[in-house]
mmCIF file of C-alpha atoms in Angstrom:
data_model
loop_
_atom_site.group_PDB
_atom_site.id
_atom_site.type_symbol
_atom_site.label_atom_id
_atom_site.label_comp_id
_atom_site.label_asym_id
_atom_site.label_seq_id
_atom_site.Cartn_x
_atom_site.Cartn_y
_atom_site.Cartn_z
ATOM 1 C CA MET A 16 -3.242 -12.461 -17.950
ATOM 2 C CA SER A 17 -1.576 -9.253 -18.327
ATOM 3 C CA VAL A 18 1.328 -6.738 -16.998
ATOM 4 C CA GLN A 19 1.404 -3.126 -16.818
ATOM 5 C CA GLN A 20 3.842 -0.573 -16.063
ATOM 6 C CA ILE A 21 3.067 2.374 -14.304
ATOM 7 C CA PRO A 22 5.644 5.422 -14.031
ATOM 8 C CA THR A 23 5.555 7.244 -10.781
ATOM 9 C CA GLY A 24 7.238 10.215 -11.919
ATOM 10 C CA LYS A 25 9.574 9.532 -9.198
ATOM 11 C CA ILE A 26 13.555 9.528 -9.478
ATOM 12 C CA ILE A 27 15.803 7.934 -6.952
ATOM 13 C CA ASP A 28 19.340 7.584 -7.484
ATOM 14 C CA LEU A 29 19.112 8.512 -10.592
ATOM 15 C CA GLU A 30 16.817 5.285 -11.171
ATOM 16 C CA GLU A 31 13.261 5.694 -12.169
ATOM 17 C CA VAL A 32 10.360 4.117 -9.745
ATOM 18 C CA ILE A 33 7.918 2.154 -11.799
ATOM 19 C CA ALA A 34 5.073 -0.199 -10.756
ATOM 20 C CA ILE A 35 4.245 -3.429 -12.240
ATOM 21 C CA GLU A 36 0.831 -4.460 -12.356
ATOM 22 C CA LEU A 37 -0.126 -8.189 -12.423
ATOM 23 C CA THR A 38 -3.508 -9.183 -13.314
ATOM 24 C CA ASN A 39 -5.174 -12.548 -13.964
ATOM 25 C CA SER A 40 -8.250 -13.388 -15.730
ATOM 26 C CA LYS A 41 -10.347 -13.238 -12.882
ATOM 27 C CA GLY A 42 -9.936 -9.605 -12.106
ATOM 28 C CA SER A 43 -6.941 -10.417 -9.136
ATOM 29 C CA TYR A 44 -4.160 -8.114 -9.305
ATOM 30 C CA VAL A 45 -1.244 -7.247 -7.337
ATOM 31 C CA LYS A 46 0.899 -3.902 -8.047
ATOM 32 C CA ILE A 47 4.326 -3.974 -7.066
ATOM 33 C CA PHE A 48 7.281 -1.039 -6.886
ATOM 34 C CA ASN A 49 10.361 -1.534 -8.017
ATOM 35 C CA TYR A 50 11.837 0.660 -5.069
ATOM 36 C CA GLY A 51 12.046 -2.093 -2.512
ATOM 37 C CA THR A 52 9.906 -4.775 -4.838
ATOM 38 C CA ILE A 53 7.069 -3.207 -2.400
ATOM 39 C CA ILE A 54 3.713 -5.049 -2.636
ATOM 40 C CA ASN A 55 1.442 -1.862 -2.948
ATOM 41 C CA LYS A 56 -1.776 -3.723 -3.562
ATOM 42 C CA PHE A 57 -2.933 -7.531 -3.478
ATOM 43 C CA VAL A 58 -6.727 -7.305 -4.759
ATOM 44 C CA VAL A 59 -8.903 -10.200 -4.984
ATOM 45 C CA LYS A 60 -12.400 -11.334 -4.880
ATOM 46 C CA ASN A 61 -13.801 -12.051 -1.406
ATOM 47 C CA ALA A 62 -17.013 -14.318 -0.421
ATOM 48 C CA SER A 63 -19.366 -11.360 -1.127
ATOM 49 C CA GLY A 64 -18.033 -10.898 -4.705
ATOM 50 C CA GLU A 65 -16.580 -7.737 -3.767
ATOM 51 C CA MET A 66 -12.740 -6.786 -4.831
ATOM 52 C CA GLN A 67 -10.744 -6.539 -1.759
ATOM 53 C CA ASP A 68 -7.252 -5.410 -1.044
ATOM 54 C CA ILE A 69 -5.507 -7.204 1.676
ATOM 55 C CA VAL A 70 -2.125 -5.515 2.404
ATOM 56 C CA LEU A 71 -1.672 -2.099 4.184
ATOM 57 C CA GLY A 72 0.061 0.765 2.480
ATOM 58 C CA PHE A 73 -0.516 4.190 0.730
ATOM 59 C CA ASP A 74 -2.451 5.597 -2.125
ATOM 60 C CA SER A 75 0.527 7.741 -3.507
ATOM 61 C CA PHE A 76 4.043 5.966 -3.727
ATOM 62 C CA ASP A 77 5.582 9.497 -2.517
ATOM 63 C CA GLN A 78 3.975 8.381 0.834
ATOM 64 C CA TYR A 79 6.514 5.439 1.222
ATOM 65 C CA LEU A 80 9.012 8.362 1.460
ATOM 66 C CA ASP A 81 7.604 10.535 3.965
ATOM 67 C CA PRO A 82 9.710 11.026 6.978
ATOM 68 C CA ALA A 83 6.827 10.913 9.631
ATOM 69 C CA TYR A 84 6.607 7.232 8.301
ATOM 70 C CA LEU A 85 9.924 6.407 8.263
ATOM 71 C CA GLU A 86 10.502 7.718 11.624
ATOM 72 C CA ASN A 87 8.756 4.634 12.883
ATOM 73 C CA TYR A 88 9.390 2.410 9.494
ATOM 74 C CA PRO A 89 7.281 -0.808 9.541
ATOM 75 C CA TYR A 90 8.816 -2.031 6.364
ATOM 76 C CA PHE A 91 5.502 -2.011 4.514
ATOM 77 C CA GLY A 92 5.195 -4.757 1.671
ATOM 78 C CA ALA A 93 8.988 -4.448 1.135
ATOM 79 C CA ILE A 94 11.954 -7.221 0.335
ATOM 80 C CA ILE A 95 13.968 -7.378 3.803
ATOM 81 C CA GLY A 96 17.865 -8.241 2.996
ATOM 82 C CA ARG A 97 20.817 -8.972 3.036
ATOM 83 C CA TYR A 98 19.756 -10.541 6.276
ATOM 84 C CA ALA A 99 16.278 -10.714 7.850
ATOM 85 C CA ASN A 100 15.376 -10.190 11.583
ATOM 86 C CA ARG A 101 18.169 -9.630 13.938
ATOM 87 C CA ILE A 102 21.783 -10.337 14.065
ATOM 88 C CA LYS A 103 22.910 -10.321 17.823
ATOM 89 C CA ASN A 104 25.273 -7.728 18.312
ATOM 90 C CA GLY A 105 25.257 -6.563 15.027
ATOM 91 C CA LYS A 106 28.510 -8.947 14.716
ATOM 92 C CA PHE A 107 29.241 -12.321 13.001
ATOM 93 C CA THR A 108 32.455 -14.182 11.659
ATOM 94 C CA ILE A 109 32.788 -16.159 8.579
ATOM 95 C CA GLY A 110 36.247 -17.703 8.614
ATOM 96 C CA GLU A 111 39.023 -15.819 10.128
ATOM 97 C CA GLU A 112 36.929 -12.435 9.261
ATOM 98 C CA THR A 113 34.867 -10.609 11.583
ATOM 99 C CA TYR A 114 32.138 -7.947 10.284
ATOM 100 C CA GLN A 115 30.775 -5.490 12.529
ATOM 101 C CA LEU A 116 27.140 -4.016 11.013
ATOM 102 C CA ALA A 117 25.152 -1.070 11.929
ATOM 103 C CA GLN A 118 23.145 -1.225 15.293
ATOM 104 C CA ASN A 119 19.984 -0.308 14.516
ATOM 105 C CA ALA A 120 18.041 -2.130 17.114
ATOM 106 C CA GLY A 121 19.738 -1.535 20.276
ATOM 107 C CA THR A 122 22.645 -3.318 20.286
ATOM 108 C CA ASP A 123 21.422 -5.740 17.633
ATOM 109 C CA THR A 124 21.256 -5.553 13.389
ATOM 110 C CA LEU A 125 17.750 -5.434 12.125
ATOM 111 C CA HIS A 126 16.529 -6.148 8.670
ATOM 112 C CA GLY A 127 19.859 -5.519 6.934
ATOM 113 C CA GLY A 128 21.079 -2.500 8.668
ATOM 114 C CA VAL A 129 20.582 1.533 8.298
ATOM 115 C CA VAL A 130 19.489 1.129 4.388
ATOM 116 C CA GLY A 131 18.583 -2.439 3.407
ATOM 117 C CA PHE A 132 17.413 -3.751 0.340
ATOM 118 C CA ASP A 133 13.769 -2.526 0.929
ATOM 119 C CA ARG A 134 15.175 1.255 0.235
ATOM 120 C CA LYS A 135 16.812 0.368 -2.965
ATOM 121 C CA VAL A 136 15.801 0.810 -6.382
ATOM 122 C CA TRP A 137 15.716 -2.462 -8.209
ATOM 123 C CA ASP A 138 16.068 -2.995 -12.081
ATOM 124 C CA ILE A 139 13.547 -4.590 -13.989
ATOM 125 C CA VAL A 140 15.290 -7.532 -15.884
ATOM 126 C CA ASP A 141 12.020 -9.481 -17.211
ATOM 127 C CA ILE A 142 8.445 -9.094 -17.740
ATOM 128 C CA SER A 143 5.875 -11.877 -19.105
ATOM 129 C CA GLU A 144 2.718 -11.894 -19.917
ATOM 130 C CA GLY A 145 1.495 -15.854 -20.108
ATOM 131 C CA PRO A 146 0.579 -18.103 -19.450
ATOM 132 C CA GLN A 147 1.113 -16.459 -15.868
ATOM 133 C CA SER A 148 1.763 -12.690 -15.672
ATOM 134 C CA SER A 149 5.070 -12.264 -13.687
ATOM 135 C CA VAL A 150 7.889 -9.785 -13.291
ATOM 136 C CA THR A 151 11.774 -10.199 -12.187
ATOM 137 C CA PHE A 152 13.519 -7.607 -10.671
ATOM 138 C CA GLN A 153 17.179 -7.459 -9.670
ATOM 139 C CA TYR A 154 19.516 -5.702 -7.370
ATOM 140 C CA GLU A 155 23.202 -5.783 -7.412
ATOM 141 C CA SER A 156 24.335 -5.026 -3.556
ATOM 142 C CA VAL A 157 28.023 -4.284 -3.635
ATOM 143 C CA ASP A 158 30.861 -5.633 -1.623
ATOM 144 C CA GLY A 159 31.068 -3.443 1.964
ATOM 145 C CA GLU A 160 27.514 -2.230 1.601
ATOM 146 C CA GLU A 161 26.261 -2.172 5.259
ATOM 147 C CA ASN A 162 29.353 -3.671 5.955
ATOM 148 C CA PHE A 163 28.270 -7.192 4.585
ATOM 149 C CA PRO A 164 31.065 -8.857 2.348
ATOM 150 C CA GLY A 165 30.641 -9.874 -1.557
ATOM 151 C CA ASN A 166 29.405 -8.209 -4.114
ATOM 152 C CA LEU A 167 25.806 -10.157 -4.149
ATOM 153 C CA ILE A 168 23.546 -10.040 -6.965
ATOM 154 C CA VAL A 169 19.741 -10.747 -6.178
ATOM 155 C CA ASP A 170 17.052 -11.950 -8.569
ATOM 156 C CA LEU A 171 13.312 -11.741 -7.052
ATOM 157 C CA THR A 172 10.321 -13.157 -9.567
ATOM 158 C CA PHE A 173 6.774 -12.383 -8.783
ATOM 159 C CA GLU A 174 4.212 -14.596 -10.537
ATOM 160 C CA LEU A 175 0.538 -14.119 -10.275
ATOM 161 C CA THR A 176 -1.117 -17.464 -11.369
ATOM 162 C CA GLU A 177 -5.027 -18.225 -12.368
ATOM 163 C CA ASN A 178 -5.634 -19.753 -8.875
ATOM 164 C CA ASP A 179 -4.691 -16.567 -7.098
ATOM 165 C CA GLU A 180 -1.470 -17.624 -6.129
ATOM 166 C CA LEU A 181 1.250 -15.113 -5.813
ATOM 167 C CA ILE A 182 4.428 -16.642 -6.311
ATOM 168 C CA LEU A 183 7.755 -15.600 -4.944
ATOM 169 C CA SER A 184 10.737 -16.942 -6.268
ATOM 170 C CA TYR A 185 14.333 -15.703 -4.926
ATOM 171 C CA GLU A 186 17.715 -16.487 -6.390
ATOM 172 C CA ALA A 187 21.333 -15.030 -5.178
ATOM 173 C CA GLU A 188 24.891 -15.459 -6.359
ATOM 174 C CA THR A 189 28.422 -13.760 -4.189
ATOM 175 C CA ASP A 190 31.713 -13.384 -5.336
ATOM 176 C CA LYS A 191 32.806 -13.639 -1.545
ATOM 177 C CA ALA A 192 31.399 -15.367 1.296
ATOM 178 C CA THR A 193 28.465 -13.663 2.960
ATOM 179 C CA ALA A 194 25.519 -13.558 5.363
ATOM 180 C CA ILE A 195 21.959 -13.718 3.730
ATOM 181 C CA ASN A 196 18.355 -14.301 5.018
ATOM 182 C CA LEU A 197 15.779 -12.921 2.724
ATOM 183 C CA THR A 198 12.039 -12.633 3.230
ATOM 184 C CA HIS A 199 9.213 -10.309 2.498
ATOM 185 C CA HIS A 200 7.290 -8.151 4.985
ATOM 186 C CA SER A 201 3.857 -7.573 3.835
ATOM 187 C CA TYR A 202 1.266 -6.325 6.194
ATOM 188 C CA PHE A 203 -1.815 -8.650 5.376
ATOM 189 C CA ASN A 204 -5.545 -8.232 6.892
ATOM 190 C CA LEU A 205 -7.928 -10.078 5.343
ATOM 191 C CA SER A 206 -11.300 -8.060 7.031
ATOM 192 C CA PRO A 207 -13.117 -5.988 4.667
ATOM 193 C CA LYS A 208 -13.048 -3.252 7.486
ATOM 194 C CA VAL A 209 -9.343 -3.692 8.175
ATOM 195 C CA GLY A 210 -9.202 -2.979 12.120
ATOM 196 C CA ASN A 211 -7.724 -5.238 14.532
ATOM 197 C CA VAL A 212 -6.858 -8.926 13.560
ATOM 198 C CA LYS A 213 -7.359 -10.315 16.904
ATOM 199 C CA ASP A 214 -10.143 -12.373 15.335
ATOM 200 C CA HIS A 215 -8.314 -13.717 12.282
ATOM 201 C CA LYS A 216 -8.125 -17.499 12.566
ATOM 202 C CA GLN A 217 -4.569 -18.529 12.751
ATOM 203 C CA GLN A 218 -2.647 -22.088 11.957
ATOM 204 C CA ILE A 219 0.919 -22.399 11.859
ATOM 205 C CA PHE A 220 2.531 -25.740 11.149
ATOM 206 C CA ALA A 221 5.218 -25.769 13.846
ATOM 207 C CA SER A 222 5.718 -27.451 17.021
ATOM 208 C CA ASN A 223 8.403 -25.170 18.250
ATOM 209 C CA TYR A 224 9.226 -21.843 18.139
ATOM 210 C CA LEU A 225 12.580 -19.757 19.310
ATOM 211 C CA GLU A 226 13.258 -18.527 22.194
ATOM 212 C CA GLN A 227 14.046 -14.635 22.260
ATOM 213 C CA ASP A 228 16.126 -12.210 24.389
ATOM 214 C CA ASP A 229 14.541 -9.081 25.753
ATOM 215 C CA ASN A 230 15.676 -7.450 22.402
ATOM 216 C CA TYR A 231 13.487 -10.006 20.140
ATOM 217 C CA SER A 232 16.975 -11.406 19.404
ATOM 218 C CA VAL A 233 17.052 -15.291 18.925
ATOM 219 C CA THR A 234 19.178 -17.333 21.142
ATOM 220 C CA GLY A 235 19.039 -20.764 19.762
ATOM 221 C CA LYS A 236 16.823 -22.469 22.234
ATOM 222 C CA LEU A 237 13.942 -24.231 20.543
ATOM 223 C CA ILE A 238 11.046 -24.156 22.714
ATOM 224 C CA PRO A 239 7.805 -26.646 22.225
ATOM 225 C CA VAL A 240 4.773 -24.662 21.451
ATOM 226 C CA ALA A 241 2.460 -27.497 23.178
ATOM 227 C CA GLY A 242 0.324 -26.171 26.245
ATOM 228 C CA THR A 243 1.697 -22.272 25.178
ATOM 229 C CA ALA A 244 0.153 -19.395 23.943
ATOM 230 C CA TRP A 245 2.111 -19.874 20.818
ATOM 231 C CA ASP A 246 0.386 -23.528 19.937
ATOM 232 C CA PHE A 247 -1.554 -22.521 16.591
ATOM 233 C CA THR A 248 -0.782 -26.038 15.496
ATOM 234 C CA LYS A 249 -4.657 -26.121 15.279
ATOM 235 C CA SER A 250 -6.824 -23.188 13.798
ATOM 236 C CA LYS A 251 -7.468 -20.401 16.522
ATOM 237 C CA ALA A 252 -8.245 -16.395 17.073
ATOM 238 C CA ILE A 253 -4.807 -14.685 16.787
ATOM 239 C CA GLY A 254 -6.557 -12.712 20.091
ATOM 240 C CA GLU A 255 -7.376 -16.002 21.910
ATOM 241 C CA ASN A 256 -4.491 -16.663 24.371
ATOM 242 C CA TRP A 257 -2.309 -13.787 23.395
ATOM 243 C CA ASN A 258 -1.258 -10.911 25.893
ATOM 244 C CA GLU A 259 -2.687 -7.895 24.683
ATOM 245 C CA GLU A 260 0.033 -5.685 25.404
ATOM 246 C CA GLU A 261 2.436 -7.622 23.461
ATOM 247 C CA GLY A 262 0.590 -9.335 20.445
ATOM 248 C CA TYR A 263 2.882 -11.988 18.712
ATOM 249 C CA ASP A 264 6.407 -11.258 17.478
ATOM 250 C CA GLN A 265 7.785 -14.558 17.375
ATOM 251 C CA THR A 266 9.754 -17.246 14.755
ATOM 252 C CA PHE A 267 8.416 -20.645 14.729
ATOM 253 C CA VAL A 268 10.327 -23.620 13.244
ATOM 254 C CA LEU A 269 8.258 -25.230 10.817
ATOM 255 C CA ASP A 270 7.449 -29.362 10.540
ATOM 256 C CA LYS A 271 8.751 -29.875 7.561
ATOM 257 C CA ILE A 272 11.692 -31.226 5.268
ATOM 258 C CA TYR A 273 14.409 -29.040 5.211
ATOM 259 C CA GLY A 274 13.728 -27.196 1.502
ATOM 260 C CA ASP A 275 10.912 -28.826 0.749
ATOM 261 C CA LEU A 276 7.928 -26.515 -0.655
ATOM 262 C CA SER A 277 5.169 -27.233 1.946
ATOM 263 C CA LEU A 278 2.121 -25.349 3.985
ATOM 264 C CA ALA A 279 3.449 -23.253 6.577
ATOM 265 C CA SER A 280 0.784 -20.983 7.583
ATOM 266 C CA LYS A 281 -3.111 -20.741 7.102
ATOM 267 C CA THR A 282 -5.418 -17.676 8.209
ATOM 268 C CA ILE A 283 -9.255 -17.309 7.715
ATOM 269 C CA GLU A 284 -11.499 -14.266 8.010
ATOM 270 C CA ASP A 285 -14.824 -15.028 8.771
ATOM 271 C CA GLU A 286 -16.640 -11.737 7.361
ATOM 272 C CA SER A 287 -14.676 -11.768 4.031
ATOM 273 C CA GLY A 288 -14.558 -15.914 3.763
ATOM 274 C CA LEU A 289 -10.742 -15.306 2.594
ATOM 275 C CA VAL A 290 -8.465 -17.663 3.448
ATOM 276 C CA LEU A 291 -4.560 -16.871 2.908
ATOM 277 C CA SER A 292 -2.153 -20.139 2.917
ATOM 278 C CA VAL A 293 1.598 -19.609 2.969
ATOM 279 C CA TYR A 294 3.663 -22.350 1.474
ATOM 280 C CA THR A 295 7.432 -21.849 1.642
ATOM 281 C CA THR A 296 10.991 -23.905 0.998
ATOM 282 C CA GLU A 297 12.187 -22.178 3.899
ATOM 283 C CA PRO A 298 12.518 -23.555 7.700
ATOM 284 C CA VAL A 299 10.671 -21.107 9.727
ATOM 285 C CA ALA A 300 7.958 -18.477 9.702
ATOM 286 C CA HIS A 301 7.545 -15.592 11.776
ATOM 287 C CA LEU A 302 4.274 -14.044 13.178
ATOM 288 C CA TYR A 303 4.267 -10.520 13.698
ATOM 289 C CA THR A 304 0.897 -8.813 14.727
ATOM 290 C CA ALA A 305 2.228 -5.282 14.130
ATOM 291 C CA LYS A 306 2.431 -3.969 17.812
ATOM 292 C CA TYR A 307 4.628 -0.938 16.935
ATOM 293 C CA LEU A 308 2.398 -0.174 13.999
ATOM 294 C CA ALA A 309 1.443 3.523 13.914
ATOM 295 C CA VAL A 310 1.094 4.949 10.706
ATOM 296 C CA LYS A 311 -1.196 8.186 9.752
ATOM 297 C CA ASN A 312 -3.126 8.239 6.379
ATOM 298 C CA GLY A 313 -2.772 4.895 4.927
ATOM 299 C CA LYS A 314 -5.065 3.788 2.185
ATOM 300 C CA GLY A 315 -7.910 5.807 1.889
ATOM 301 C CA GLY A 316 -6.971 8.071 4.537
ATOM 302 C CA GLN A 317 -6.957 5.159 7.688
ATOM 303 C CA ASP A 318 -4.804 5.314 10.099
ATOM 304 C CA TYR A 319 -3.327 1.798 10.879
ATOM 305 C CA ASP A 320 -2.767 1.326 14.303
ATOM 306 C CA SER A 321 -1.339 -1.519 16.892
ATOM 307 C CA TYR A 322 -2.643 -5.207 15.740
ATOM 308 C CA GLY A 323 -4.179 -3.849 12.561
ATOM 309 C CA ALA A 324 -2.189 -6.454 10.498
ATOM 310 C CA PHE A 325 -0.385 -9.675 10.607
ATOM 311 C CA CYS A 326 2.941 -10.771 8.710
ATOM 312 C CA VAL A 327 3.873 -14.287 7.952
ATOM 313 C CA GLU A 328 7.805 -13.638 6.962
ATOM 314 C CA THR A 329 9.316 -16.777 5.794
ATOM 315 C CA GLN A 330 13.142 -17.174 6.252
ATOM 316 C CA HIS A 331 15.716 -18.992 7.770
ATOM 317 C CA HIS A 332 16.431 -19.013 11.418
ATOM 318 C CA PRO A 333 16.891 -15.275 12.751
ATOM 319 C CA ASN A 334 20.545 -14.993 14.311
ATOM 320 C CA ALA A 335 21.665 -18.041 12.325
ATOM 321 C CA VAL A 336 24.822 -16.872 11.350
ATOM 322 C CA ASN A 337 25.971 -17.170 15.165
ATOM 323 C CA ILE A 338 24.140 -20.045 16.100
ATOM 324 C CA PRO A 339 25.990 -23.182 14.119
ATOM 325 C CA GLU A 340 23.303 -25.334 15.107
ATOM 326 C CA PHE A 341 20.943 -23.551 13.118
ATOM 327 C CA PRO A 342 20.735 -24.274 9.218
ATOM 328 C CA THR A 343 23.919 -21.919 7.919
ATOM 329 C CA THR A 344 22.877 -18.813 6.074
ATOM 330 C CA ILE A 345 26.391 -18.382 4.722
ATOM 331 C CA LEU A 346 26.464 -18.154 0.859
ATOM 332 C CA ASN A 347 29.470 -19.225 -1.076
ATOM 333 C CA PRO A 348 30.669 -18.241 -4.303
ATOM 334 C CA ASP A 349 29.963 -21.327 -5.995
ATOM 335 C CA ASP A 350 26.533 -21.937 -4.420
ATOM 336 C CA LEU A 351 23.152 -20.572 -5.325
ATOM 337 C CA TYR A 352 20.702 -19.016 -3.206
ATOM 338 C CA THR A 353 17.376 -20.156 -3.602
ATOM 339 C CA GLN A 354 13.756 -19.474 -1.892
ATOM 340 C CA THR A 355 10.282 -19.832 -2.973
ATOM 341 C CA THR A 356 7.243 -18.605 -1.012
ATOM 342 C CA ILE A 357 3.681 -18.597 -2.427
ATOM 343 C CA TYR A 358 0.818 -16.388 -0.810
ATOM 344 C CA LYS A 359 -2.606 -18.276 -1.934
ATOM 345 C CA ILE A 360 -5.744 -16.767 -1.546
ATOM 346 C CA SER A 361 -9.050 -19.099 -1.402
ATOM 347 C CA LEU A 362 -12.295 -18.755 0.239
ATOM 348 C CA ASN A 363 -13.530 -20.608 2.877
ATOM 349 C CA ARG A 364 -17.232 -20.733 1.682
#
């Protein structure tokens, strides 16, 4: 097991951008920037014995800052915070105080506002080379940032195991009641040729999904997946029942005990033989098949187009801060926010 620090030569907000590579004895490795804790590479051995990168991204860090990329920004591989997905009308109330956020997705707030955790340089506070390589990043979001209340300190640890598990462990504390819902936004493609993910086989362990309005904001209603295109309780090709013009951009309520670490999702790609299993303590998983993806000059000069990847975003229910029936996304000063999500790679043959 090893950890390597690689300076990028880039300074943002007076902070140096550094890449961290975690490598296990199999040669699998993950490369993470301290800017937005972006997972730039996740390289594993496929069934043919070839080393294969399973996440979308860029060859150069500077490309993550390119105005053309940011104009149709897909949040490649980054942490999402303070609040994942949408907050309806960009507004929520804690106690007697109402907070109005930036409305950066129509009338709603998306992924933490205009400049979220994904575009901040995080401190590297701990590095370990054994027995499993890991790195811990920390970011302090000050009171009033993006108009969220409270000084919030977030620690995010990435650990790569000998079993090709990438473990993400989150902790957060605040000095004032605030809304928090963190996730990570990696775009996966398990095919050696990348391309459309419609033939990837997908399973999600959820009997219900969340109704959304026309702006993809959750309404509070649960809908059974049985008899619908959203039924992934048994493994099937992603494109088997989908609307080809929409794909999937839906939150699934997992069949699990709240807070327990359990299997949420399993994705299989036949040519590579790779299996991505996602375990989480979170109550929901959001499946996004990248309808709006339109990125030029990705890794190896490849363009990334609609449906060229899938995301499994583990989190609390979107817009839960406005829906009392959902598990709370309010963090109080005496509480500790915790979350664990594991991306485990294995072979299907």
